[in-house]
PDB file of C-alpha atoms in Angstrom:
ATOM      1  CA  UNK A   1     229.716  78.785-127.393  1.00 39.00           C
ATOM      2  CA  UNK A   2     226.001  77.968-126.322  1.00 38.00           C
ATOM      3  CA  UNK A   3     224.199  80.768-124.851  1.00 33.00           C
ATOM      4  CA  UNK A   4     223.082  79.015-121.554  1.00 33.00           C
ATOM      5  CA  UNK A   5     226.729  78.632-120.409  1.00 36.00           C
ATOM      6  CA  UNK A   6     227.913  81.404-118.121  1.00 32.00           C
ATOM      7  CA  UNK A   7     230.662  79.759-116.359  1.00 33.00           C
ATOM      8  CA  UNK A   8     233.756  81.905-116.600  1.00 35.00           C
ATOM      9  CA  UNK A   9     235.925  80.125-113.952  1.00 37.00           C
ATOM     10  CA  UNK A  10     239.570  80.087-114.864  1.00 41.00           C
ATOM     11  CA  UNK A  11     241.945  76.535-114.062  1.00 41.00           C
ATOM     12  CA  UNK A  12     243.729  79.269-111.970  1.00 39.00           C
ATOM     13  CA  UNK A  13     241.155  79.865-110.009  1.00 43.00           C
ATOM     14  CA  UNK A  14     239.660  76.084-109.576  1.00 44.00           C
ATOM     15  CA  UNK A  15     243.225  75.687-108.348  1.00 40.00           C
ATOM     16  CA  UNK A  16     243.750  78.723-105.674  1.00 37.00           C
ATOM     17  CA  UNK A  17     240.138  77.180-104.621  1.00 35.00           C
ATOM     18  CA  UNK A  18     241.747  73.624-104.567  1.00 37.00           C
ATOM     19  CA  UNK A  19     244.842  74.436-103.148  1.00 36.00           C
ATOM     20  CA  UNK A  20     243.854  76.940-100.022  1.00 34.00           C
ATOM     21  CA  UNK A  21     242.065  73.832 -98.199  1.00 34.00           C
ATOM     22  CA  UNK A  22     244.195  71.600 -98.851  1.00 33.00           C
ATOM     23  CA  UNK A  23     246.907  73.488 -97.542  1.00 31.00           C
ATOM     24  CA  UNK A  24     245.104  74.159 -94.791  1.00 29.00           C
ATOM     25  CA  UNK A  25     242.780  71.439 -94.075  1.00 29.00           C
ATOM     26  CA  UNK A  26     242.244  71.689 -90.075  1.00 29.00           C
ATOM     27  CA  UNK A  27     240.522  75.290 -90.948  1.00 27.00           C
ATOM     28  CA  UNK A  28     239.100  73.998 -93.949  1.00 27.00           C
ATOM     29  CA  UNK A  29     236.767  71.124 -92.138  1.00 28.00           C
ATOM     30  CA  UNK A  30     234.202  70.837 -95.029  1.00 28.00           C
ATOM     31  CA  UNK A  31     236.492  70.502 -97.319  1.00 27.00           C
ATOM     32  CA  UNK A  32     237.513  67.369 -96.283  1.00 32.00           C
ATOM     33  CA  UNK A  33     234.226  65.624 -94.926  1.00 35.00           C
ATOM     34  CA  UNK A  34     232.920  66.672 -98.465  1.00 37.00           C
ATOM     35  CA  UNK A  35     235.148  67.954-101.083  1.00 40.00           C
ATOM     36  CA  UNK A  36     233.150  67.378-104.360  1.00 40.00           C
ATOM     37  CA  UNK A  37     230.387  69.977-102.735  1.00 36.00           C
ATOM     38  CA  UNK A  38     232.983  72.149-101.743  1.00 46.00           C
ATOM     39  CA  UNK A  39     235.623  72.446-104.764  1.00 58.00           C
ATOM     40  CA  UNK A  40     234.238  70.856-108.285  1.00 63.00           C
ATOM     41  CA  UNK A  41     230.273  70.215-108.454  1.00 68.00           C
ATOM     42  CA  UNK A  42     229.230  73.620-107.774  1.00 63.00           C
ATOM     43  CA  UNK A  43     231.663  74.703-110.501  1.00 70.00           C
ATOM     44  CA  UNK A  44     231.617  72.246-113.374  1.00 82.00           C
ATOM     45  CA  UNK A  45     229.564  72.675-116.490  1.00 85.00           C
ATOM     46  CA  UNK A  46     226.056  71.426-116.061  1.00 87.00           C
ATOM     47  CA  UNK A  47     227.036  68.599-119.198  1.00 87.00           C
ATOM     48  CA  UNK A  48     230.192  67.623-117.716  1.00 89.00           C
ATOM     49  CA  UNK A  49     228.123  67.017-114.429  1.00 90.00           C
ATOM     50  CA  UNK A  50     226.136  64.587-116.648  1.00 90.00           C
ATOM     51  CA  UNK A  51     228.647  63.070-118.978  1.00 90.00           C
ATOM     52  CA  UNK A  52     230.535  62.176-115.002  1.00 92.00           C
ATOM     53  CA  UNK A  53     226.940  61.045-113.065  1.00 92.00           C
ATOM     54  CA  UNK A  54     226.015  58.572-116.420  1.00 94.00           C
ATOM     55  CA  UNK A  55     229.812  57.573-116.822  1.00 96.00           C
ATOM     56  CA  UNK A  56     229.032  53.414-115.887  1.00 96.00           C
ATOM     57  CA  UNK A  57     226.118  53.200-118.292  1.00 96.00           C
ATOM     58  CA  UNK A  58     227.981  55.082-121.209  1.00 96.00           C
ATOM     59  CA  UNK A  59     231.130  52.695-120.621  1.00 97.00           C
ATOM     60  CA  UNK A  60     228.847  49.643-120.731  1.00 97.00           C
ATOM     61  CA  UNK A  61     227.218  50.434-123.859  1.00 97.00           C
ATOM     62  CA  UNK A  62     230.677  51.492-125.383  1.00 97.00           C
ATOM     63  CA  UNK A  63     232.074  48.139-124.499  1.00 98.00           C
ATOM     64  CA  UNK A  64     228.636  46.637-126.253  1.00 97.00           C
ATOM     65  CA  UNK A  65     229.111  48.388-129.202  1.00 96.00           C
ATOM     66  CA  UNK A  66     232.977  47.564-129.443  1.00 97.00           C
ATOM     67  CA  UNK A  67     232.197  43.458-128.587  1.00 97.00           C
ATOM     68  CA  UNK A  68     229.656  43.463-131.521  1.00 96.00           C
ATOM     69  CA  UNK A  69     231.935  44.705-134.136  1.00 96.00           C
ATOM     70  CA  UNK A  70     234.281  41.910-133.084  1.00 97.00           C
ATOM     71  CA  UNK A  71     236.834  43.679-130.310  1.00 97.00           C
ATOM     72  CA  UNK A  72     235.845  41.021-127.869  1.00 98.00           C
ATOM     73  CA  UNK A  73     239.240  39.754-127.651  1.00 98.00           C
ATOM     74  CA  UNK A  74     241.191  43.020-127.295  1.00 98.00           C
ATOM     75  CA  UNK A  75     238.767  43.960-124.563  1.00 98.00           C
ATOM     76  CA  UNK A  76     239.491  40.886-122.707  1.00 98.00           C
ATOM     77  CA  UNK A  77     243.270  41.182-123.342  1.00 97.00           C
ATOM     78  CA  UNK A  78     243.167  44.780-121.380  1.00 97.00           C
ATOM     79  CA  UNK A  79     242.223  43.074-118.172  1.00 97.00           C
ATOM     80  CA  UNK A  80     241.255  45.610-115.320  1.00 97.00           C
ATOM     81  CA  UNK A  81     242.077  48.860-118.056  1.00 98.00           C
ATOM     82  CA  UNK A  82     238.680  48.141-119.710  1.00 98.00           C
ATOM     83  CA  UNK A  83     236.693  47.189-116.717  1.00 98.00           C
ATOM     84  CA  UNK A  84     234.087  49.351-115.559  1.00 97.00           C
ATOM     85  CA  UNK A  85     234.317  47.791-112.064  1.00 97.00           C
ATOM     86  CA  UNK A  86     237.755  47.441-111.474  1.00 97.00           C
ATOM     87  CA  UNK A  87     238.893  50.424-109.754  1.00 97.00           C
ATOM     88  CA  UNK A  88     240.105  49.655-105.816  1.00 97.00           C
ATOM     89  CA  UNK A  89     240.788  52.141-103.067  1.00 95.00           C
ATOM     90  CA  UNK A  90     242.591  55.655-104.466  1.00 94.00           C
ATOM     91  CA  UNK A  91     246.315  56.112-103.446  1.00 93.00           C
ATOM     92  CA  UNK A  92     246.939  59.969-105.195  1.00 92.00           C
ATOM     93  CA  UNK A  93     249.232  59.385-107.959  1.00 95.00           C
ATOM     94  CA  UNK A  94     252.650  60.983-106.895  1.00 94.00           C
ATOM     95  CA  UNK A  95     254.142  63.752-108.808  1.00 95.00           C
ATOM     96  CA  UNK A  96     256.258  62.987-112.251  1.00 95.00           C
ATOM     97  CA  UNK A  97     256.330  61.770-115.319  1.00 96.00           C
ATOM     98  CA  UNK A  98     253.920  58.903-116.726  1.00 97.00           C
ATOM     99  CA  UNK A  99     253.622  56.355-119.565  1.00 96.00           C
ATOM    100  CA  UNK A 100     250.330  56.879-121.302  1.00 97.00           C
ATOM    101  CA  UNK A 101     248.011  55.655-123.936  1.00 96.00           C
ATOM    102  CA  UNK A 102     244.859  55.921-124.629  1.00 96.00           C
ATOM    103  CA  UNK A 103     242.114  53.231-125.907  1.00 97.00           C
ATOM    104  CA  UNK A 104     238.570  54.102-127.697  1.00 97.00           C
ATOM    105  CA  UNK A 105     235.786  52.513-126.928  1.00 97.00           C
ATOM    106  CA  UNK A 106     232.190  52.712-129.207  1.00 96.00           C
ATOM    107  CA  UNK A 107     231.125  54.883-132.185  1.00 93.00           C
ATOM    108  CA  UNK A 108     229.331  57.790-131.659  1.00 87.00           C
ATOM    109  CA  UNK A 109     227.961  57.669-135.300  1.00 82.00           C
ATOM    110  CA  UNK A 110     228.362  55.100-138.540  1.00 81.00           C
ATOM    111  CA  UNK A 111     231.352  55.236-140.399  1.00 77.00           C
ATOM    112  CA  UNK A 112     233.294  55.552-137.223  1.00 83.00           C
ATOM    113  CA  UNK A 113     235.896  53.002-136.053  1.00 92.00           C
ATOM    114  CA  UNK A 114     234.090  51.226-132.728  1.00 95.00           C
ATOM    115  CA  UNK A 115     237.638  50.342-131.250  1.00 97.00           C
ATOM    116  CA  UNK A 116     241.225  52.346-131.155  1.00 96.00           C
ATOM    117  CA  UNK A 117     244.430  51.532-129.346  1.00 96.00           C
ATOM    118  CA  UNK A 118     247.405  54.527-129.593  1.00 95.00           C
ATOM    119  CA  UNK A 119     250.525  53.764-129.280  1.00 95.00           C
ATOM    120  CA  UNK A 120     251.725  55.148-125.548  1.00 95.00           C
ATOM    121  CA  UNK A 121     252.903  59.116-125.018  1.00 95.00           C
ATOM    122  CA  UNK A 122     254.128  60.687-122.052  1.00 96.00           C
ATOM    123  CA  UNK A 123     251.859  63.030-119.850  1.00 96.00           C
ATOM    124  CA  UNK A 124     252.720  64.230-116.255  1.00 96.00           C
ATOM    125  CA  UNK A 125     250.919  65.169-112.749  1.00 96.00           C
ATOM    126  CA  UNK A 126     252.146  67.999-110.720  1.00 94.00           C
ATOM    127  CA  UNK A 127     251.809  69.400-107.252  1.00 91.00           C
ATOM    128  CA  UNK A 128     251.696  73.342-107.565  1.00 86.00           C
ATOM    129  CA  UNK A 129     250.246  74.772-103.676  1.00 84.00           C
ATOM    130  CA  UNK A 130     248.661  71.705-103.123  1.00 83.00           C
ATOM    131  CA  UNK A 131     246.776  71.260-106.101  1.00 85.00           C
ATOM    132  CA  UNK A 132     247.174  68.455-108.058  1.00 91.00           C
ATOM    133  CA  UNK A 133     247.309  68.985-111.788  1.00 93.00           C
ATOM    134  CA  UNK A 134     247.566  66.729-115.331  1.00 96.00           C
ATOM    135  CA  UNK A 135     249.056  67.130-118.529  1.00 94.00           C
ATOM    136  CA  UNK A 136     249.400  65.175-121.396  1.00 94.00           C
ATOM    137  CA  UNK A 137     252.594  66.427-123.199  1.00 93.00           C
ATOM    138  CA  UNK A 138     252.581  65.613-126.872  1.00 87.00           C
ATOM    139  CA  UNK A 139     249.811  65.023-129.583  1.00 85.00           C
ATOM    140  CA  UNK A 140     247.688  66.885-131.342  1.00 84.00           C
ATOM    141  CA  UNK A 141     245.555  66.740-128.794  1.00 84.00           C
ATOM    142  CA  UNK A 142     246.193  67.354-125.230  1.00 90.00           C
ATOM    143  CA  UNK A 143     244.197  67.417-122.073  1.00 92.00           C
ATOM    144  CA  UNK A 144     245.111  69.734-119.242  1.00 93.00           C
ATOM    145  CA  UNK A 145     243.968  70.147-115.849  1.00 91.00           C
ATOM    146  CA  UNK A 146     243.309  70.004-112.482  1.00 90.00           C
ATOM    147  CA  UNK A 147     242.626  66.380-110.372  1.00 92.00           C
ATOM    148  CA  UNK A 148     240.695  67.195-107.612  1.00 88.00           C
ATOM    149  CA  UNK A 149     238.371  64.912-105.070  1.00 86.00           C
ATOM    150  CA  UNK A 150     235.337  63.031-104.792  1.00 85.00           C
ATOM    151  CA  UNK A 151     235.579  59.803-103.016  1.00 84.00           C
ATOM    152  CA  UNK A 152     237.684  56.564-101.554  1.00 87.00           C
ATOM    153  CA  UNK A 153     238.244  55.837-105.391  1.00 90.00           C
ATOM    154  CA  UNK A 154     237.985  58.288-107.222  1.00 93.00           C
ATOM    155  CA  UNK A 155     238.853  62.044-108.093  1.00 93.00           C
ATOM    156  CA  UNK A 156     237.787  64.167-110.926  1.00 92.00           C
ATOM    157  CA  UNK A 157     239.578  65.848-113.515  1.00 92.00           C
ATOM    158  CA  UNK A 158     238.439  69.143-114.857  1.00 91.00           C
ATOM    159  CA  UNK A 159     240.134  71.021-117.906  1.00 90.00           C
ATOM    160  CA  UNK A 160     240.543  71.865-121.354  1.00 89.00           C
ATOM    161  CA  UNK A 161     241.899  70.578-124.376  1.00 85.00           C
ATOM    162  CA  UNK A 162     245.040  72.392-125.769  1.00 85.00           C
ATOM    163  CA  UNK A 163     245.522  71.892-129.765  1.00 86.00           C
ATOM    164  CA  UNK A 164     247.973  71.218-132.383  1.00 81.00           C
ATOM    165  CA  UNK A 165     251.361  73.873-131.060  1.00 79.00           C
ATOM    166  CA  UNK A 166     249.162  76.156-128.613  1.00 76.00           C
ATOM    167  CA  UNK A 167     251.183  77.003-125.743  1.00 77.00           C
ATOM    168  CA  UNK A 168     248.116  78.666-123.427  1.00 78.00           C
ATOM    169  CA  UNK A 169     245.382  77.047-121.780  1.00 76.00           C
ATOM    170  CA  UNK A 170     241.917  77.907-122.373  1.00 75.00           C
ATOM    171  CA  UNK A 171     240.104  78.606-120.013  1.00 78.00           C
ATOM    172  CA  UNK A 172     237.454  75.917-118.597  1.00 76.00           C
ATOM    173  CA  UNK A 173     234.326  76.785-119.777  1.00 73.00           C
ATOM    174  CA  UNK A 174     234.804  79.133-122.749  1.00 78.00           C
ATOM    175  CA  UNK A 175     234.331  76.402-125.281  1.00 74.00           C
ATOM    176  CA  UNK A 176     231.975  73.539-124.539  1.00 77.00           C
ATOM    177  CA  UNK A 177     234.200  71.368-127.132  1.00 75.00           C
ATOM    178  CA  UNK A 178     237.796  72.054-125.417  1.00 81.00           C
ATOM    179  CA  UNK A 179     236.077  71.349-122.290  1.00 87.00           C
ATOM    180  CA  UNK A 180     237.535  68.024-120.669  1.00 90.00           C
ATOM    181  CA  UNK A 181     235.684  66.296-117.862  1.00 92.00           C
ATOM    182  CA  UNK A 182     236.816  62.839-116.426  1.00 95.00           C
ATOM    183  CA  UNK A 183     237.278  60.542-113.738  1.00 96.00           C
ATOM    184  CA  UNK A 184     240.346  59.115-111.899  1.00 97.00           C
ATOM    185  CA  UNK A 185     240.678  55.951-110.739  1.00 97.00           C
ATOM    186  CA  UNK A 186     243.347  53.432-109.079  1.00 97.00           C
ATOM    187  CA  UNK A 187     243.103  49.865-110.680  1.00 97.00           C
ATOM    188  CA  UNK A 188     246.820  48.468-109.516  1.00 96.00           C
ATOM    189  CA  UNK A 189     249.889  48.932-107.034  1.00 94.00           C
ATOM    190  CA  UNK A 190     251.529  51.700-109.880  1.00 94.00           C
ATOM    191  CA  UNK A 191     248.454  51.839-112.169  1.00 97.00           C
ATOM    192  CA  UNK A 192     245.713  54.632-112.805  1.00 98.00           C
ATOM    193  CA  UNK A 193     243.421  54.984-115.226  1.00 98.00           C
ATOM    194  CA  UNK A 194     241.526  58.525-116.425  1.00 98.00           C
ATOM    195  CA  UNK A 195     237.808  57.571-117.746  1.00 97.00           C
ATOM    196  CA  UNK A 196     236.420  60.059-120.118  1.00 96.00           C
ATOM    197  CA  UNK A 197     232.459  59.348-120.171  1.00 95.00           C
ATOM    198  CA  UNK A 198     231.129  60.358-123.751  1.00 92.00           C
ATOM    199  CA  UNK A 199     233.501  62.386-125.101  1.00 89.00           C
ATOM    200  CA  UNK A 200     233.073  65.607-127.771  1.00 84.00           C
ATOM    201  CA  UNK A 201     234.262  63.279-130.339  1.00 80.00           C
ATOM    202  CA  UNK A 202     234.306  60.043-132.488  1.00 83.00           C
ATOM    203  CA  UNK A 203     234.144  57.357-129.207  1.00 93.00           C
ATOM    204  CA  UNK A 204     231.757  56.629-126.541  1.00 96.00           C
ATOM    205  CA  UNK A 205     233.910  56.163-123.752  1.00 96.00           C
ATOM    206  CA  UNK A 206     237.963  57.067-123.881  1.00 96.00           C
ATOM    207  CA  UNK A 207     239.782  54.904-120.990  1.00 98.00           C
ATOM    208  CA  UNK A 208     243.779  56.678-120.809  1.00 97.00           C
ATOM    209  CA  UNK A 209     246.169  54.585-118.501  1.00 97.00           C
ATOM    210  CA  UNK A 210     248.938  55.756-116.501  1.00 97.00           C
ATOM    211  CA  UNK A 211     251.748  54.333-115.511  1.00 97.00           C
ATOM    212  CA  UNK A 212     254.699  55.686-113.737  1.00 96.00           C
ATOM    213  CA  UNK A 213     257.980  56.433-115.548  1.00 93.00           C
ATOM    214  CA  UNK A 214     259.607  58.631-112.767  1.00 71.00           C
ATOM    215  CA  UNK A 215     258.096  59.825-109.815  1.00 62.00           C
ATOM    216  CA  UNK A 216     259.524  63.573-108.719  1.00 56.00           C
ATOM    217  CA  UNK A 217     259.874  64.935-104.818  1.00 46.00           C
ATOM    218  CA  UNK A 218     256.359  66.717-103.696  1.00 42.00           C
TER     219      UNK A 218
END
């Protein structure tokens, strides 16, 4: 853990934050003219705040670097999933279970593959006091978090990642590696999309689409 980072601000708490507002949004005015002030950017990790503000420009020059090793046509075959400007007005994904998968974009270093599709895996969004919050449930690997707002079309996801059979959740900002930053976005009737701008590892840019399987009562 790097010296410089003293953030010691539990999911829990993003959440209680998160959820007393929203709960309560006629006393909580600021909160909803300007929510990413008052809930996420005066909490999140000084490189997450980067890795979200340069997220276009990172995308762009993952999608580059994946066309000039010859993944033009996969790119093009993913439609609106791969395209930076795709995203339309946000409708908040209701509660339940979702089909996922997750594509790769760029290499962060030779050697490295410069495209990756995975095969699709479940994950699920849940309402707890008015929080939103996101899971993905199996894989080695497994973000975990909270989905909370910034504008017409988008929200932002902070969290941590959760390894191989842990059961706890670190908390966000105790490891710069497990943290998770990434964005939200709407880019069809039943379709979402998270965008993970420059990840700790291997890709550029990691695009993760959701799809309703089930949707459960808020």
């Amino acid at each position: 853990m790097k010296s410089h980072r003293t953030l010691r601000w539990s999911l829990l708490g993003m959440a209680s934050l998160a959820g007393g507002c929203a709960s309560h949004e006629a006393a909580c005015p600021a909160f909803a003219a300007n929510p990413a002030s008052q809930i996420w950017h005066s909490k999140i990790d000084k490189a997450d705040n980067d890795r979200l503000r340069k997220w276009r420009d990172v995308w762009v020059k993952a999608l580059a670097d994946a066309r000039s090793a010859g993944f033009g046509a996969q790119i093009d075959a993913e439609g609106p999933l791969l395209d930076p400007d795709a995203a339309i007005p946000l409708k908040e994904p209701p509660a339940g279970i979702y089909s996922c998968r997750t594509v790769k974009l760029g290499a962060q270093s030779p050697g490295r593959l410069h495209y990756v599709s995975y095969p699709s895996f479940n994950c699920r969004i849940s309402r707890e006091n008015g929080t939103l919050r996101f899971a993905k449930l199996n894989g080695p690997q497994r973000p975990i978090g909270v989905l909370l707002p910034q504008t017409d079309k988008r929200m932002v996801l902070l969290g941590t990642l959760q390894l191989g059979d842990e059961r706890n959740t670190l908390a966000y900002g105790r490891d710069e590696e497990r943290d998770v930053a990434a964005l939200l976005e709407r880019i069809g009737d039943q379709r979402w999309r998270l965008v993970f701008p420059s990840p700790h590892f291997e890709s550029l840019t990691d695009i993760m689409e959701l799809v309703p399987k089930r949707t459960a009562l808020r």
